[in-house]
RNA sequence: GUGGGUGUAGCUCAAUUGGUUAGAGUACCGGACUGUGGCUCCGGAUGUUGCGGGUUCGAUCCCCGUCACUCACCCCA
């Protein structure tokens, strides 16, 4: 029988990598604490409707990338493709409107999208997500962008580019949309197939189409900045002023649009110069319409999601530090097979005292056991009939090649 | 969903125009060193050549299909 393999687009994060993940999440937690965000644990699956209404019926994510199934009670369920909609659902469901606004939440966990895997893109992937819910002020947008930059600064990342734009609001975006459509109409036949396709549904996406034909056509397209309403314009100016004040280096990319329907006003993205074509390590923005889309009152909010895989990949490419890789303090070596019961007991006593310890269970030679000690521990603790007779343990420091004889009590107080 | 590249030992890779028993390095285990890792030397174990079919006297090699990995399109974290 063939051994069953992990499904396509999923992967096992094994010991040699998982400590790096633990390091990255610990930094996420630190920054979240410093910025006053509270951690939440949300369900990995939700009602399909939450995403189809929240993220948008016509988005790629909902249209062709969701893992959807019917549960045994006949409900349509989806594995979450992103966390923002769940965050808003939780805010509404738990009546967080009665708390101090904005409510600042963060979370980390797996997301699921049915896509063709490639570098930095998986069907199950990990995201860190932060949301500031319930405030309109552009300085909250500023805080959120600053949060992402601070996170990357602490992780030691470099060669990043921050892109920022405004995508308007329901008041002004339709005007721009109309203006853009009028501009594109004469060139409609020349556009690429997918842009032709979205001409009616989502013409803004033509702006960030990478095909040369479309790029050429849109080179002189009207900018959304000309169409923003006063409110959106002021919001954007205030944000840019703030970014300037904190010395943030950002690029105003007038072509930046977002694929998710709920974005309003601020949209931003951070790109890594050390990834392949899947180079966004962070994407976010303001979503003042999400709450209403899923049946709530008007709740202006802003947040972002960062991809953990892409962060780790970038850190590896840039040789960033992940802190110290954890290893055992002690490997207990049996000099003779007959003392294995004693090595077991020593391992147990060390562990009881909070000293990480391990030993051989394969009846291997002493030489082999010493090898393991050298590979996976700082100290080898050798026990044989001589040690038992004298009531001591031979303790060898593997990196310095020095050794001494200690009683168990001395050993514990030395290593604790 | 579309296209390119790649699948041989745990890992990195060989194998002549298609040729008989598929090799090496590394890691692993044992020994030289009858109780001490790293260096050296000796020995040992390990494969459904991704899977299925086809061509052939004969396929790791050629052809078709399939699966997986990978990169790109698309989309996005």
Short mmCIF file of C-alpha atoms (C1' of nucleotides) in Angstrom, two decimals, chain B residues 2 6 9-11 13 22 27-30 32 38 47 62 66 68 72-73 76-77:
data_model
loop_
_atom_site.label_atom_id
_atom_site.label_comp_id
_atom_site.label_asym_id
_atom_site.label_seq_id
_atom_site.Cartn_x
_atom_site.Cartn_y
_atom_site.Cartn_z
"C1'" U B 2 -2.92 27.80 -18.21
"C1'" U B 6 12.21 18.36 -12.47
"C1'" A B 9 19.30 5.41 -1.27
"C1'" G B 10 17.17 9.60 4.58
"C1'" C B 11 19.94 14.00 1.92
"C1'" C B 13 23.94 13.75 -7.15
"C1'" A B 22 21.79 1.07 -10.77
"C1'" A B 27 24.23 10.82 7.03
"C1'" C B 28 23.33 6.18 9.71
"C1'" C B 29 25.22 1.40 12.34
"C1'" G B 30 29.60 -1.52 13.88
"C1'" A B 32 40.34 0.05 14.83
"C1'" G B 38 34.36 16.02 16.28
"C1'" G B 47 16.36 1.40 -3.73
"C1'" C B 62 12.58 6.97 -25.82
"C1'" U B 66 -1.05 10.30 -14.21
"C1'" A B 68 3.93 15.17 -6.86
"C1'" A B 72 5.94 31.62 -13.90
"C1'" C B 73 0.85 33.46 -15.54
"C1'" C B 76 -2.64 37.48 -3.23
"C1'" A B 77 -0.20 36.99 2.58
#
